[in-house]
Structures are given as C-alpha cells and as structure tokens.
Amino acid sequence: MIYPHMTDIATRVYNHTFKLDPIVRSILDTDIYKLLMLQTIWKEFRDVPVTFSLINRTNSVRLADEVDRDELVAQLDHARTVTLTNKEYIWLAGNTFYGKKRLFTEEFLHWLRDYSLPEYELKVVDGQYQIDFSGSWAEVTLWEIPVLSIVSELRSRAALASVGRFELDVLYARAKAKLWEKVVRLKALPDLRIADFGTRRRHSFLWQRWCIAAMQEGLGNSFTGTSNVLMAMELDLDAIGTNGHELPMVQATLAGSDSELLRSPYAMLESWQRTYDGNLLIVLPDTFGTTHFLRNAPDWVSDWSGCRIDSKDPITGGEELIAWWRERGEDPKKKLLIFSDGLDVDSIERTYHHFHGKVRLAFGWGTHLTNDFRDCAPNMNEQLQAISLVCKVTRANGRPTVKLSDNLSKASGPQEEVARYKQLFGLENISREAITI
C-alpha cells in the first residue's frame, strides 16, 4: 500500500523551518471532544467568563530553560491566525460522526467559520511558562489542545536541534520499531477497539500522523479512529471522543448553594443530552470523585451508553462501574467502558483480558502512542521524555475552579477551595497515586 501522506520524518526534522512546519496547521488540529463540548458551550454557556492556564505538573522540568520564548510566542501567534477553511467547513457540515449526519448545527458552524483563537498572557515564573487565556468560555476553550501540542513539540525540537542527520535517522528508526512491536502485541487481542488520543502531548505533528498510519495498517478494523479532527479528515478515519472535566468544573462555579454544587455534575449532563444522544452519552464521573458521583446519580444517568474511566486504576474503576450498572438493573454487556489514562501496552493487555466479554471495551491511547522515545537515544532520554503538561480551566464565573479526581495528585484549584469540595463531596475511594501519562 502506498501512503502519499507519509513523510521522511528524519529529513523533515533536520530541515525544519517555520514556513514548512508550523506546529498548528489548522483549527481542526484539535481533539473532537473539544468541538463537541464547544457546541454545547456555545448553545448554553457561551458568555460565561473563564480562564484556562497552562500547568506543568512535572515541575522538575523547567520549560522556560528548554523552550525558547521567541519561538513559543511565534507559534502561539501563528495559531491565532488559523481559521476554518472552506474544505474543513464542508467536511464538518457533511461528515457522519457517531452515525449521525449534521451533528454540528448550521448555526454553530457559521459561528465557527469566523472564529480564531483569542489573545493570551505569557510570563515566566520560576523557570515555568505561565500562559493564561481569558475571555468568554466559547472563545477560550479551544486554546487547550494547541498550546499543549505547541509546547510539547517545541520541547522535542529543542532536544533534537543539534542532532545530526544520520543520528536522527537512527532515532526515528528505533522509535518506529518500538511502536511496531506494540502494534504486533495489540494485534493479538481479538475484538480490540483502540483509537489514537495522542494529540495533546505528541512528539510532533508528523510523528502523530506516522503513528496513526502504522496503527491503520497494523491493526486494521481494531483501530477505530483518532481524536484528532484534522487527521480524521485527511486520513478518512472516524473522529473519536466525547467530553471532558471542564464541563462539570465550570458548571460547579455557577452553583449558588451547596445543594446546587452537589447537583452540578448532573446538571451539566442534562445540558449535554439536550445536544447529543446515542454513543455520545458517555459519562466522565471522576471530576469530584467517582464513588460519590455514582451513589448520588439520578436513575437516568445509568441509561447512558457508557463511561470513561480516567483517573482510577482501570480494573478497580471498571469493576465499580459494572457493579453500579447491575445495581441499577442495567446489563453491563450492553455498556461501553472507555479507558484512556496513561495507557501503555501492558496496561491495555491487562485491562483487556480482565474485561473482555464483560462489557463493550474501548481504549484511547495517548502519550505512549505518540510520544514514547525512551531508550531510542539513550543520551537524550531526559530531554525526550514526555512530561505531564495540562491546560485546565482555572477560573469561571469569577470563581476558582476545582477538580478533585479519583487521584488527588491530579487535584487542582486553590487549597481552601479544594478543602471545601473535599468536605462537600467526600473522599471515599479517592487516593493519591503517582501520575502516569
């Protein structure tokens, strides 16, 4: 099979120029769940004031020492010039997503056609880039994925800037062989369903595209698509994704009382199902703790198509969901469990073998797919090691946002607000574990 989109990555990296390879090439170089959430936000919450902030949870890595400020500003500024093209508009309007035509309304796409990323604020604090994006929720939310992919790729480019042409060849050959070994292992799992979720912390745009092509060829129908909207369009793949933590985090700031705060995760689900149905009715239950969420969920939540396990051990989290469905009179075999947090081949295999036949299984494979260069260049292991970089909503409606998570190492928000949420939602089955990416 010939892939006209394939690139000699080592040659391209060696000859990088801004004009040849800007990091953000399209407003669709983002995850589909951002567009899905944006449509709900645009319909019901568009004017809520928010701030998103870049956060480096691997604070041992001083990003401002590794990534040149001028290059960072140039890439961020370039991203602000990118708008929806006619081709992209027509594709979004006419493509089938999750079995549905016209998933995005004409009114929303008309607004998106004139959209561009808003301004940002950047400064350096103790060796870290502090980048904040403030404005209305509908205007700001799409910054999340571009800023993460820009910083991640600039860090990769900096690590490889002084590497010679032949060493680059060897580096990428090793990385390709390493990925292919993973693909071979995954191919041995019957009925596997796995998608690329690796945009936000990818090594580079070109490398993500190569990884997707390898998955396409190596896994065939077991490879279900990619979260990256641009690559789904260019490679004729399904765009895969649902919703994220920002929805309940912002909804919580709109609560006027403790009782409204406790109900806020379900209020946001009500908003979601006013826009979507079917396989897009996927619950992400861990924002303020999965166990509390499930115990207090209205009965209609158990009718949804499935759940995504994010911050809890996959086996523990999956079994908790299966028990909950059974208690609610639902058949787990008809429900979809999506696993996407810090997956490597070992954890995919372990989770697959535990749940295969018990539920409908799906995996979203992120950083260990698109940014695993460990031991490919032993003298650069540290520089090429992926880091836990996130861009989270930090303020909304004039209030700080909070995320508890099932893993307190991922908790975010001011200490006093986190303490208030802990008191209100409780800490049952919430632990503190090392963050995996």
JSON list of C-alpha atoms in Angstrom, two decimals, residues 298-387:
[
{"chain": "A", "resi": 298, "resn": "PRO", "atom": "CA", "xyz": [-30.22, 10.20, 39.08]},
{"chain": "A", "resi": 299, "resn": "ASP", "atom": "CA", "xyz": [-31.60, 6.98, 37.61]},
{"chain": "A", "resi": 300, "resn": "TRP", "atom": "CA", "xyz": [-31.48, 8.34, 34.05]},
{"chain": "A", "resi": 301, "resn": "VAL", "atom": "CA", "xyz": [-27.68, 8.53, 34.17]},
{"chain": "A", "resi": 302, "resn": "SER", "atom": "CA", "xyz": [-27.46, 4.72, 34.21]},
{"chain": "A", "resi": 303, "resn": "ASP", "atom": "CA", "xyz": [-29.38, 4.70, 30.91]},
{"chain": "A", "resi": 304, "resn": "TRP", "atom": "CA", "xyz": [-26.45, 6.42, 29.18]},
{"chain": "A", "resi": 305, "resn": "SER", "atom": "CA", "xyz": [-24.35, 4.37, 26.76]},
{"chain": "A", "resi": 306, "resn": "GLY", "atom": "CA", "xyz": [-21.23, 4.06, 28.88]},
{"chain": "A", "resi": 307, "resn": "CYS", "atom": "CA", "xyz": [-18.49, 5.63, 30.98]},
{"chain": "A", "resi": 308, "resn": "ARG", "atom": "CA", "xyz": [-14.89, 6.74, 30.58]},
{"chain": "A", "resi": 309, "resn": "ILE", "atom": "CA", "xyz": [-12.52, 5.69, 33.36]},
{"chain": "A", "resi": 310, "resn": "ASP", "atom": "CA", "xyz": [-9.90, 8.40, 33.73]},
{"chain": "A", "resi": 311, "resn": "SER", "atom": "CA", "xyz": [-8.02, 8.70, 37.00]},
{"chain": "A", "resi": 312, "resn": "LYS", "atom": "CA", "xyz": [-8.76, 5.47, 38.84]},
{"chain": "A", "resi": 313, "resn": "ASP", "atom": "CA", "xyz": [-6.98, 2.15, 38.43]},
{"chain": "A", "resi": 314, "resn": "PRO", "atom": "CA", "xyz": [-8.62, 0.63, 35.32]},
{"chain": "A", "resi": 315, "resn": "ILE", "atom": "CA", "xyz": [-9.60, -2.66, 36.98]},
{"chain": "A", "resi": 316, "resn": "THR", "atom": "CA", "xyz": [-10.91, -1.02, 40.15]},
{"chain": "A", "resi": 317, "resn": "GLY", "atom": "CA", "xyz": [-12.77, 1.68, 38.25]},
{"chain": "A", "resi": 318, "resn": "GLY", "atom": "CA", "xyz": [-14.24, -0.71, 35.72]},
{"chain": "A", "resi": 319, "resn": "GLU", "atom": "CA", "xyz": [-15.50, -3.13, 38.35]},
{"chain": "A", "resi": 320, "resn": "GLU", "atom": "CA", "xyz": [-17.08, -0.27, 40.27]},
{"chain": "A", "resi": 321, "resn": "LEU", "atom": "CA", "xyz": [-19.00, 0.74, 37.13]},
{"chain": "A", "resi": 322, "resn": "ILE", "atom": "CA", "xyz": [-20.11, -2.84, 36.40]},
{"chain": "A", "resi": 323, "resn": "ALA", "atom": "CA", "xyz": [-21.42, -3.22, 39.96]},
{"chain": "A", "resi": 324, "resn": "TRP", "atom": "CA", "xyz": [-23.24, 0.11, 39.70]},
{"chain": "A", "resi": 325, "resn": "TRP", "atom": "CA", "xyz": [-24.91, -0.83, 36.42]},
{"chain": "A", "resi": 326, "resn": "ARG", "atom": "CA", "xyz": [-26.06, -4.12, 37.86]},
{"chain": "A", "resi": 327, "resn": "GLU", "atom": "CA", "xyz": [-27.49, -2.36, 40.93]},
{"chain": "A", "resi": 328, "resn": "ARG", "atom": "CA", "xyz": [-29.44, -0.09, 38.59]},
{"chain": "A", "resi": 329, "resn": "GLY", "atom": "CA", "xyz": [-30.82, -3.04, 36.62]},
{"chain": "A", "resi": 330, "resn": "GLU", "atom": "CA", "xyz": [-28.62, -2.45, 33.57]},
{"chain": "A", "resi": 331, "resn": "ASP", "atom": "CA", "xyz": [-26.79, -5.15, 31.58]},
{"chain": "A", "resi": 332, "resn": "PRO", "atom": "CA", "xyz": [-23.04, -4.33, 31.65]},
{"chain": "A", "resi": 333, "resn": "LYS", "atom": "CA", "xyz": [-22.51, -6.25, 28.42]},
{"chain": "A", "resi": 334, "resn": "LYS", "atom": "CA", "xyz": [-24.51, -3.56, 26.63]},
{"chain": "A", "resi": 335, "resn": "LYS", "atom": "CA", "xyz": [-22.46, -0.74, 28.14]},
{"chain": "A", "resi": 336, "resn": "LEU", "atom": "CA", "xyz": [-19.27, 0.84, 26.84]},
{"chain": "A", "resi": 337, "resn": "LEU", "atom": "CA", "xyz": [-16.24, 1.27, 29.10]},
{"chain": "A", "resi": 338, "resn": "ILE", "atom": "CA", "xyz": [-13.55, 3.59, 27.71]},
{"chain": "A", "resi": 339, "resn": "PHE", "atom": "CA", "xyz": [-10.07, 3.57, 29.22]},
{"chain": "A", "resi": 340, "resn": "SER", "atom": "CA", "xyz": [-7.71, 6.41, 28.36]},
{"chain": "A", "resi": 341, "resn": "ASP", "atom": "CA", "xyz": [-5.48, 7.40, 31.27]},
{"chain": "A", "resi": 342, "resn": "GLY", "atom": "CA", "xyz": [-1.73, 6.78, 30.98]},
{"chain": "A", "resi": 343, "resn": "LEU", "atom": "CA", "xyz": [-2.14, 3.61, 28.95]},
{"chain": "A", "resi": 344, "resn": "ASP", "atom": "CA", "xyz": [0.82, 1.53, 27.82]},
{"chain": "A", "resi": 345, "resn": "VAL", "atom": "CA", "xyz": [0.70, -1.85, 26.13]},
{"chain": "A", "resi": 346, "resn": "ASP", "atom": "CA", "xyz": [0.98, -3.72, 29.43]},
{"chain": "A", "resi": 347, "resn": "SER", "atom": "CA", "xyz": [-1.98, -1.90, 30.98]},
{"chain": "A", "resi": 348, "resn": "ILE", "atom": "CA", "xyz": [-4.03, -2.25, 27.79]},
{"chain": "A", "resi": 349, "resn": "GLU", "atom": "CA", "xyz": [-3.42, -6.01, 27.72]},
{"chain": "A", "resi": 350, "resn": "ARG", "atom": "CA", "xyz": [-4.16, -6.37, 31.44]},
{"chain": "A", "resi": 351, "resn": "THR", "atom": "CA", "xyz": [-7.38, -4.36, 31.22]},
{"chain": "A", "resi": 352, "resn": "TYR", "atom": "CA", "xyz": [-8.48, -6.09, 28.03]},
{"chain": "A", "resi": 353, "resn": "HIS", "atom": "CA", "xyz": [-8.05, -9.59, 29.48]},
{"chain": "A", "resi": 354, "resn": "HIS", "atom": "CA", "xyz": [-9.88, -8.64, 32.67]},
{"chain": "A", "resi": 355, "resn": "PHE", "atom": "CA", "xyz": [-12.95, -7.10, 30.99]},
{"chain": "A", "resi": 356, "resn": "HIS", "atom": "CA", "xyz": [-13.17, -8.83, 27.61]},
{"chain": "A", "resi": 357, "resn": "GLY", "atom": "CA", "xyz": [-16.64, -10.35, 27.34]},
{"chain": "A", "resi": 358, "resn": "LYS", "atom": "CA", "xyz": [-17.96, -8.49, 30.41]},
{"chain": "A", "resi": 359, "resn": "VAL", "atom": "CA", "xyz": [-18.59, -5.10, 28.77]},
{"chain": "A", "resi": 360, "resn": "ARG", "atom": "CA", "xyz": [-18.08, -3.32, 25.47]},
{"chain": "A", "resi": 361, "resn": "LEU", "atom": "CA", "xyz": [-14.46, -2.23, 25.66]},
{"chain": "A", "resi": 362, "resn": "ALA", "atom": "CA", "xyz": [-12.65, 0.69, 24.05]},
{"chain": "A", "resi": 363, "resn": "PHE", "atom": "CA", "xyz": [-9.24, 2.25, 24.59]},
{"chain": "A", "resi": 364, "resn": "GLY", "atom": "CA", "xyz": [-7.97, 5.75, 23.87]},
{"chain": "A", "resi": 365, "resn": "TRP", "atom": "CA", "xyz": [-4.18, 5.53, 23.58]},
{"chain": "A", "resi": 366, "resn": "GLY", "atom": "CA", "xyz": [-2.33, 8.77, 24.19]},
{"chain": "A", "resi": 367, "resn": "THR", "atom": "CA", "xyz": [1.21, 9.67, 25.16]},
{"chain": "A", "resi": 368, "resn": "HIS", "atom": "CA", "xyz": [2.67, 6.15, 24.97]},
{"chain": "A", "resi": 369, "resn": "LEU", "atom": "CA", "xyz": [1.49, 6.04, 21.36]},
{"chain": "A", "resi": 370, "resn": "THR", "atom": "CA", "xyz": [2.59, 9.45, 20.09]},
{"chain": "A", "resi": 371, "resn": "ASN", "atom": "CA", "xyz": [5.49, 10.38, 22.37]},
{"chain": "A", "resi": 372, "resn": "ASP", "atom": "CA", "xyz": [7.40, 7.32, 23.56]},
{"chain": "A", "resi": 373, "resn": "PHE", "atom": "CA", "xyz": [11.07, 7.81, 22.70]},
{"chain": "A", "resi": 374, "resn": "ARG", "atom": "CA", "xyz": [12.50, 6.19, 25.82]},
{"chain": "A", "resi": 375, "resn": "ASP", "atom": "CA", "xyz": [15.81, 4.45, 25.06]},
{"chain": "A", "resi": 376, "resn": "CYS", "atom": "CA", "xyz": [15.65, 5.43, 21.39]},
{"chain": "A", "resi": 377, "resn": "ALA", "atom": "CA", "xyz": [18.52, 7.84, 22.05]},
{"chain": "A", "resi": 378, "resn": "PRO", "atom": "CA", "xyz": [19.93, 6.96, 25.49]},
{"chain": "A", "resi": 379, "resn": "ASN", "atom": "CA", "xyz": [21.94, 10.18, 25.70]},
{"chain": "A", "resi": 380, "resn": "MET", "atom": "CA", "xyz": [18.70, 12.19, 25.32]},
{"chain": "A", "resi": 381, "resn": "ASN", "atom": "CA", "xyz": [16.28, 10.16, 27.43]},
{"chain": "A", "resi": 382, "resn": "GLU", "atom": "CA", "xyz": [15.55, 13.00, 29.82]},
{"chain": "A", "resi": 383, "resn": "GLN", "atom": "CA", "xyz": [15.08, 15.64, 27.11]},
{"chain": "A", "resi": 384, "resn": "LEU", "atom": "CA", "xyz": [12.77, 13.42, 25.04]},
{"chain": "A", "resi": 385, "resn": "GLN", "atom": "CA", "xyz": [10.78, 12.08, 28.00]},
{"chain": "A", "resi": 386, "resn": "ALA", "atom": "CA", "xyz": [7.15, 13.20, 27.83]},
{"chain": "A", "resi": 387, "resn": "ILE", "atom": "CA", "xyz": [6.00, 15.35, 30.74]}
]
